[in-house]
Every structure is written in structure tokens, then in C-alpha cells.
Amino acid sequence: MFATLERQSQQQPVIPRDLFGAIAELKQELNAVILAHYYQDPDLQDVADYIGDSLGLAQAAANTDADVIVFLGVHFMAETAKILNPHKQVLLPDLAAGCSLADSCPPDRFAAFKAAHPNHMVISYINCSAAIKAMSDVICTSANAVAIVKQVPANRPIIFAPDRNLGRYVMQQTGREMLLWQGSCMVHEIFSERKLVELKQKYPDAQIVAHPECEPNVLRHAEFIGSTTALLKYVQTSPCKSFIVVTEPGVIHQMQKASPGKQLIPAPPEHDCACNQCPHMRLNTLEKLYLAMKNRSPEIVMDEAIRQAALVPIQRMLDMSK
Ligand code: 13P
Ligand code: SF4
């Protein structure tokens, strides 16, 4: 009986009371950097060394001299950090933190799609697996997709994958026809146009700011469209005092810090649920972060041939975004 109890207590990880202090100590010990996306829980954003959008995070990962990268985001983001840093350990507190958009583009089906359109340039949104990146000519994020498509010679046909909503938005902005993979994000698809219009009627002075992963019927109401970093900067610098924010509401934490006097209203999803929160992003917690750093696990491990092939279009994106 006692032995069983003892064994159990040995197996239970001990979570310190002062998690913030314990994480700070482990960071020193590991010479680690903590990178977080804006869609993480506010507590997680508060322990990060750098908080950014997907482009900023990829740039931060490319430039860090830390020995260990702790990624507070989803799998494709941590994987990108590993592709850029094969000799560093990249930790992700919950390896199950995936992405519905990345999952909407299975490599075997995409390979067949690409083979059916052989003369096309493949531009893939960073929200995809390493296997898709390895089949791409250049990667983009929501921050640089328009600029990257504009750099493609006019006579070169383009496949854009996997997000059809971002793809449509880029087509509008550039006037370029593109062949779109029909993927989408479960979070940005959930916003209700009807409820957004009602909210705007209630707050007529509020400006609508939206992420380009939203559907066109929602985007057409937006006064400003951009990546999470672009939305944050817009709210900060605009003279307007009130905003309806149409993206994952995690970003409101940094908006509120940067613009304390402003009113920030999260856009409502179709149903009375919290489904505008990304269920994948929100799998990471402070406790899992502590345990990942303590145990130096779970970490991102990759096939070296895929890593090398995926590095080429990521590096091209970073070079094209300077
Ligand atoms: P950005 O980080 O480019 O704003 O994209 C948001 C997103 O959905 C990340 O998964
Ligand atoms: Fe993927 Fe959408 Fe979540 Fe971003 S918000 S990680 S695109 S499911």
C-alpha cells in the first residue's frame, strides 16, 4: 500500500507554486528563448521573450543565439523554428497543438494537385506541414503574402495553398489570378456576418479590423485587414478609440497593453460558444510550459531530407521580406 503510494507520488510531476519564477530560472539554466504567438493565453504571452505574428516569429527563430527555443504556438510554427535551427532543441509544450488549416492540405493530395499543374509556381502559406513546404517554391505569411505574390513575374501561373480565404484576398489586392487550394481555418470561418453587422450598429464609431483568413462576407465589412501584428499596430496608431477585432481574441491582450484607453470588442462567433478561440493554440498552458522546460520534452524532431527541402522556400521568404 505504502509502496504504491510512494510510486505514484514519484510519478506525479511536482508543479511549483511560483510557476513564473520557476520558468524564469529554467530559462537561464537552458539558455532558452521563449517565442509566443498572439493567440496564446495571456499568461503565456506574459512569460515570452518575444511575441509576434508568424513572420515575426520565424524571423526571431532565424536570428536567435539561444541554445533552446521554447515555442508557444502551434506545431507548424515550432517546426519552422526547427527547420531554421537544426542544431538547436525546439520544445513545444503540447505536441498535439496542430492547425486545422495545415491539416486541410494532406501531402499526398497536394503532390497530385501540383503534378496536375506542372508549370505553376507554388506559394504556400506558412500554416502548412514541412512536407507541403518541401513541395513549395516560396513560403508566405499573412504579413507578406501580397508583397511576395507581387514579386512573381506576371507570366508565371501560381498555385496558392492552403488557405483559400487568404488566397482570395491576395488575388483582390494584386489583381493576379491564382489557383487556390481549398483549405481554411476553423477559427476564422466561425465569425458571423449577421452578428458583426449587429455589433457595428450597436457601436457605430468602432472600426472593424480583421485577419485575412476570414471569409469574404466578413472581410467586406472591415476598415482594415492585416496580420495579427498589422492589426495590433493599426489599433495602436489609429486615432479611432473603439475597435471590433475579427480574429482569435488572444491578440486583444497585447492590443489592450499597447492602447490602454481604447475599447476592444471581440467579434462574435456564429454560436454562443468560445469557438473564436483557437483550440489548438490553447492546448499550451503554463504548467505544460514548465514541464516541457524541466523535462526538455516534448521536442520537435524531423526527417532531415524534408527539413532541408522545406528550408529552401522558407529562406526565400525571409530574403524576400527584408
Ligand atoms: P499571423 O500570425 O500571420 O497573423 O496568422 C495568424 C494565424 O492564424 C496563425 O495561425
Ligand atoms: Fe490554425 Fe486557425 Fe488556429 Fe491559426 S487560428 S493555428 S490557422 S486553426
Coordinates of C-alpha atoms and ligand atoms in Angstrom, one line a residue:
M1 CA 0.0 0.0 0.0
F2 CA 2.7 2.5 1.1
A3 CA 5.0 1.4 -1.8
T4 CA 2.1 2.0 -4.3
L5 CA 1.5 5.5 -2.8
E6 CA 5.2 6.3 -3.0
R7 CA 5.5 5.1 -6.6
Q8 CA 2.5 7.2 -7.5
S9 CA 3.9 10.3 -5.8
Q10 CA 7.2 9.8 -7.6
Q11 CA 5.4 9.7 -11.0
Q12 CA 3.3 12.8 -10.3
P13 CA 5.2 15.8 -11.6
V14 CA 5.6 18.4 -8.9
I15 CA 4.4 21.8 -10.2
P16 CA 5.9 24.6 -8.3
R17 CA 3.6 27.3 -6.8
D18 CA 5.6 30.1 -8.4
L19 CA 5.4 28.9 -12.0
F20 CA 6.6 32.3 -13.3
G21 CA 9.7 32.2 -11.1
A22 CA 10.4 28.5 -11.9
I23 CA 10.1 29.2 -15.7
A24 CA 12.4 32.2 -15.4
E25 CA 15.0 30.0 -13.6
L26 CA 14.8 27.2 -16.2
K27 CA 15.2 29.8 -19.0
Q28 CA 18.5 30.8 -17.5
E29 CA 19.6 27.3 -16.9
L30 CA 18.8 26.2 -20.5
N31 CA 19.9 29.4 -22.2
A32 CA 16.4 29.3 -23.7
V33 CA 14.4 31.9 -25.6
I34 CA 10.6 31.7 -25.3
L35 CA 8.7 32.7 -28.5
A36 CA 4.9 33.2 -28.4
H37 CA 2.2 33.8 -30.9
Y38 CA -0.5 36.4 -30.1
Y39 CA -3.2 33.7 -29.9
Q40 CA -1.7 32.1 -26.8
D41 CA -3.3 32.6 -23.4
P42 CA -2.3 35.9 -21.8
D43 CA -0.3 34.2 -19.1
L44 CA 1.8 32.5 -21.7
Q45 CA 2.3 35.8 -23.6
D46 CA 3.5 37.3 -20.3
V47 CA 6.4 34.9 -19.9
A48 CA 7.6 35.2 -23.5
D49 CA 10.8 37.0 -24.6
Y50 CA 9.2 37.7 -28.0
I51 CA 5.5 37.8 -29.0
G52 CA 4.7 38.1 -32.7
D53 CA 2.8 37.0 -35.8
S54 CA 4.0 34.1 -37.9
L55 CA 6.5 36.1 -39.8
G56 CA 8.0 37.9 -36.8
L57 CA 8.3 34.5 -35.0
A58 CA 10.1 32.9 -38.0
Q59 CA 12.4 35.9 -38.1
A60 CA 13.0 35.7 -34.4
A61 CA 13.8 32.0 -34.7
A62 CA 16.2 32.6 -37.5
N63 CA 18.1 35.2 -35.5
T64 CA 18.3 33.8 -32.0
D65 CA 21.5 32.8 -30.4
A66 CA 19.8 30.8 -27.6
D67 CA 20.6 27.1 -27.2
V68 CA 16.9 26.1 -26.8
I69 CA 13.9 27.6 -28.5
V70 CA 10.6 27.1 -26.5
F71 CA 7.8 27.7 -28.8
L72 CA 4.4 28.8 -27.5
G73 CA 2.3 28.4 -30.7
V74 CA 1.2 25.5 -32.9
H75 CA 3.2 22.7 -34.4
F76 CA 3.9 24.2 -37.9
M77 CA 5.4 27.3 -36.1
A78 CA 7.7 25.2 -33.9
E79 CA 8.5 23.1 -36.9
T80 CA 9.5 26.2 -38.9
A81 CA 11.8 27.2 -36.0
K82 CA 13.4 23.7 -36.1
I83 CA 13.8 23.9 -39.9
L84 CA 15.8 27.1 -39.4
N85 CA 17.7 25.7 -36.4
P86 CA 18.6 22.0 -36.9
H87 CA 21.2 22.0 -34.2
K88 CA 19.0 23.7 -31.5
Q89 CA 16.5 21.9 -29.4
V90 CA 12.9 23.2 -30.1
L91 CA 10.4 22.5 -27.4
L92 CA 6.6 22.7 -27.9
P93 CA 4.7 22.2 -24.6
D94 CA 1.9 20.2 -26.3
L95 CA 2.8 18.3 -29.5
A96 CA -0.9 17.9 -30.2
A97 CA -1.2 21.7 -30.9
G98 CA -1.9 21.4 -34.6
C99 CA -3.8 23.6 -37.1
S100 CA -7.0 22.9 -39.0
L101 CA -5.7 24.9 -41.9
A102 CA -2.4 22.9 -42.1
D103 CA -4.5 19.6 -41.8
S104 CA -6.7 20.7 -44.7
C105 CA -3.7 20.1 -47.0
P106 CA -2.5 16.5 -46.9
P107 CA 0.8 16.0 -48.7
D108 CA -0.3 13.1 -51.0
R109 CA -3.3 15.1 -52.3
F110 CA -1.2 18.2 -52.7
A111 CA 1.5 16.3 -54.6
A112 CA -1.1 15.2 -57.1
F113 CA -2.6 18.7 -57.4
K114 CA 0.9 20.1 -58.1
A115 CA 1.7 17.4 -60.6
A116 CA -1.5 18.3 -62.5
H117 CA -0.3 21.9 -62.9
P118 CA 3.4 21.4 -63.7
N119 CA 4.3 24.9 -64.9
H120 CA 2.9 26.7 -61.8
M121 CA 4.9 28.4 -59.1
V122 CA 3.9 27.1 -55.7
I123 CA 3.4 29.7 -53.0
S124 CA 2.4 28.2 -49.6
Y125 CA 1.1 30.0 -46.6
I126 CA 3.4 29.1 -43.6
N127 CA 0.3 27.4 -42.0
C128 CA 1.2 24.0 -43.5
S129 CA 3.3 21.0 -42.7
A130 CA 7.0 20.7 -43.5
A131 CA 6.1 18.2 -46.3
I132 CA 4.0 20.8 -48.0
K133 CA 6.7 23.4 -47.6
A134 CA 9.2 21.0 -49.1
M135 CA 7.0 21.0 -52.3
S136 CA 6.8 24.8 -52.4
D137 CA 8.8 27.4 -54.2
V138 CA 8.3 30.1 -51.6
I139 CA 6.5 30.4 -48.3
C140 CA 4.5 33.4 -47.2
T141 CA 2.6 34.6 -44.1
S142 CA -0.4 36.9 -43.8
A143 CA 2.0 39.8 -43.3
N144 CA 3.9 39.4 -46.6
A145 CA 1.6 37.3 -48.9
V146 CA 0.6 40.4 -51.1
A147 CA 4.3 41.6 -51.4
I148 CA 5.5 38.1 -52.3
V149 CA 2.9 37.5 -55.0
K150 CA 3.7 40.9 -56.5
Q151 CA 7.3 39.8 -56.9
V152 CA 6.3 36.8 -59.2
P153 CA 6.8 37.5 -62.9
A154 CA 3.4 38.3 -64.5
N155 CA 3.5 35.4 -67.0
R156 CA 4.1 32.8 -64.3
P157 CA 0.9 30.9 -63.2
I158 CA 0.7 30.5 -59.4
I159 CA -0.7 27.8 -57.1
F160 CA -1.6 29.3 -53.7
A161 CA -2.1 26.9 -50.8
P162 CA -3.6 26.0 -48.4
D163 CA -5.8 29.0 -47.3
R164 CA -8.5 29.9 -49.9
N165 CA -9.6 33.0 -47.9
L166 CA -6.1 34.5 -47.8
G167 CA -5.6 33.4 -51.4
R168 CA -8.8 35.2 -52.5
Y169 CA -7.8 38.3 -50.5
V170 CA -4.3 38.3 -52.2
M171 CA -5.9 38.0 -55.6
Q172 CA -8.1 41.0 -54.9
Q173 CA -5.1 43.1 -53.7
T174 CA -2.7 42.1 -56.5
G175 CA -5.1 41.6 -59.5
R176 CA -3.3 38.2 -60.0
E177 CA -5.3 35.1 -60.8
M178 CA -4.1 32.1 -58.7
L179 CA -5.1 28.5 -58.5
L180 CA -6.3 28.1 -54.9
W181 CA -6.1 25.1 -52.7
Q182 CA -9.5 24.9 -50.9
G183 CA -8.3 24.9 -47.3
S184 CA -9.5 27.2 -44.4
C185 CA -9.1 27.9 -40.7
M186 CA -11.8 26.7 -38.4
V187 CA -11.4 29.7 -36.2
H188 CA -11.6 32.4 -38.8
E189 CA -14.5 30.7 -40.6
I190 CA -16.6 30.8 -37.4
F191 CA -17.3 34.6 -37.3
S192 CA -20.9 35.5 -38.0
E193 CA -21.6 38.3 -40.6
R194 CA -25.0 38.9 -39.1
K195 CA -23.7 39.3 -35.6
L196 CA -20.9 41.5 -36.8
V197 CA -23.3 43.9 -38.5
E198 CA -25.5 44.0 -35.4
L199 CA -22.4 44.8 -33.3
K200 CA -21.4 47.6 -35.7
Q201 CA -24.9 49.0 -35.3
K202 CA -24.5 48.9 -31.5
Y203 CA -21.1 50.5 -31.7
P204 CA -21.2 52.7 -34.8
D205 CA -18.0 54.5 -34.0
A206 CA -16.0 51.3 -33.7
Q207 CA -13.8 50.3 -36.7
I208 CA -13.8 46.7 -37.8
V209 CA -10.3 45.2 -38.1
A210 CA -10.0 41.7 -39.5
H211 CA -7.5 38.9 -40.3
P212 CA -7.4 37.9 -44.0
E213 CA -8.1 34.3 -43.0
C214 CA -11.7 35.4 -42.5
E215 CA -14.3 34.7 -45.2
P216 CA -15.1 37.3 -47.9
N217 CA -18.6 38.1 -46.4
V218 CA -16.9 39.2 -43.2
L219 CA -13.8 40.9 -44.7
R220 CA -16.1 43.2 -46.8
H221 CA -17.1 44.9 -43.6
A222 CA -13.5 45.6 -42.4
E223 CA -12.0 49.0 -42.4
F224 CA -8.6 47.4 -42.0
I225 CA -7.3 43.9 -42.9
G226 CA -3.9 42.6 -41.9
S227 CA -1.8 40.0 -40.0
T228 CA -2.0 40.0 -36.2
T229 CA 1.0 42.3 -35.9
A230 CA -0.5 44.7 -38.5
L231 CA -3.8 44.7 -36.6
L232 CA -2.0 45.5 -33.4
K233 CA -0.1 48.3 -35.0
Y234 CA -3.2 49.7 -36.7
V235 CA -5.2 49.8 -33.4
Q236 CA -2.2 51.5 -31.7
T237 CA -1.7 54.2 -34.2
S238 CA -5.3 54.9 -35.4
P239 CA -6.9 58.0 -33.9
C240 CA -10.1 55.9 -33.5
K241 CA -11.0 54.9 -29.9
S242 CA -13.0 51.7 -30.4
F243 CA -12.5 48.6 -32.5
I244 CA -14.2 45.3 -33.3
V245 CA -11.5 42.7 -33.6
V246 CA -12.2 39.9 -36.0
T247 CA -9.5 37.3 -35.3
E248 CA -8.6 35.0 -32.4
P249 CA -9.2 37.1 -29.3
G250 CA -5.8 36.3 -27.8
V251 CA -4.4 39.3 -29.7
I252 CA -6.5 41.6 -27.6
H253 CA -4.2 41.1 -24.6
Q254 CA -1.3 42.9 -26.4
M255 CA -3.7 45.5 -28.0
Q256 CA -5.0 46.4 -24.6
K257 CA -1.5 46.7 -23.2
A258 CA -0.4 48.9 -26.2
S259 CA -3.6 51.0 -26.2
P260 CA -4.9 51.1 -22.7
G261 CA -7.6 53.7 -23.3
K262 CA -9.1 52.0 -26.3
Q263 CA -12.3 49.9 -26.4
L264 CA -11.6 46.4 -28.0
I265 CA -14.6 44.3 -28.8
P266 CA -14.0 40.6 -29.8
A267 CA -16.1 39.7 -32.9
P268 CA -18.8 37.1 -32.1
P269 CA -18.8 33.6 -33.5
E270 CA -21.9 32.1 -35.0
H271 CA -23.0 30.2 -31.9
D272 CA -22.9 31.2 -28.2
C273 CA -19.5 29.5 -27.7
A274 CA -15.9 30.3 -27.2
C275 CA -15.1 28.9 -30.6
N276 CA -13.4 32.0 -31.8
Q277 CA -10.5 30.8 -29.6
C278 CA -8.2 28.5 -31.4
P279 CA -8.5 25.1 -29.7
H280 CA -5.0 24.1 -30.9
M281 CA -3.2 27.2 -29.7
R282 CA -5.0 27.0 -26.4
L283 CA -3.6 23.5 -25.7
N284 CA -0.4 25.1 -24.4
T285 CA -0.6 26.0 -20.7
L286 CA 1.8 27.5 -18.2
E287 CA 2.0 24.1 -16.4
K288 CA 2.9 22.3 -19.7
L289 CA 5.4 25.0 -20.5
Y290 CA 7.1 24.5 -17.1
L291 CA 7.2 20.7 -17.6
A292 CA 8.5 20.9 -21.2
M293 CA 11.4 23.1 -20.0
K294 CA 12.0 20.9 -16.9
N295 CA 12.0 17.6 -18.9
R296 CA 13.4 19.1 -22.1
S297 CA 10.5 17.4 -23.9
P298 CA 8.3 17.2 -26.0
E299 CA 10.6 18.4 -28.7
I300 CA 10.3 18.8 -32.5
V301 CA 12.1 16.0 -34.3
M302 CA 12.2 16.0 -38.1
D303 CA 13.3 14.0 -41.1
E304 CA 16.5 15.6 -42.4
A305 CA 15.7 15.4 -46.1
I306 CA 12.3 17.1 -45.6
R307 CA 13.9 19.7 -43.4
Q308 CA 16.4 20.6 -46.0
A309 CA 13.8 20.8 -48.7
A310 CA 11.5 22.9 -46.6
L311 CA 14.3 25.3 -45.6
V312 CA 14.7 26.5 -49.2
P313 CA 11.3 28.2 -49.6
I314 CA 11.4 29.5 -46.0
Q315 CA 14.8 31.1 -46.6
R316 CA 13.5 32.5 -49.9
M317 CA 10.6 34.1 -48.0
L318 CA 12.9 35.6 -45.4
D319 CA 15.2 37.0 -48.1
M320 CA 12.2 38.5 -50.0
S321 CA 10.8 40.1 -46.8
K322 CA 13.9 42.1 -45.8
Ligands
13P1 P1 -0.5 35.6 -38.5 O1 0.4 35.1 -37.4 O2 0.3 35.7 -39.8 O3 -1.2 36.9 -38.1 O4 -1.6 34.5 -38.7 C1 -2.5 34.1 -37.8 C2 -2.7 32.7 -37.6 O5 -3.8 32.1 -37.9 C3 -1.6 31.9 -37.2 O6 -2.1 30.6 -37.1
SF4_2 FE1 -4.6 27.2 -37.5 FE2 -6.6 28.8 -37.5 FE3 -5.6 28.0 -35.2 FE4 -4.2 29.7 -36.8 S1 -6.1 30.1 -35.7 S2 -3.4 27.9 -35.7 S3 -4.8 29.0 -38.8 S4 -6.6 26.7 -36.7

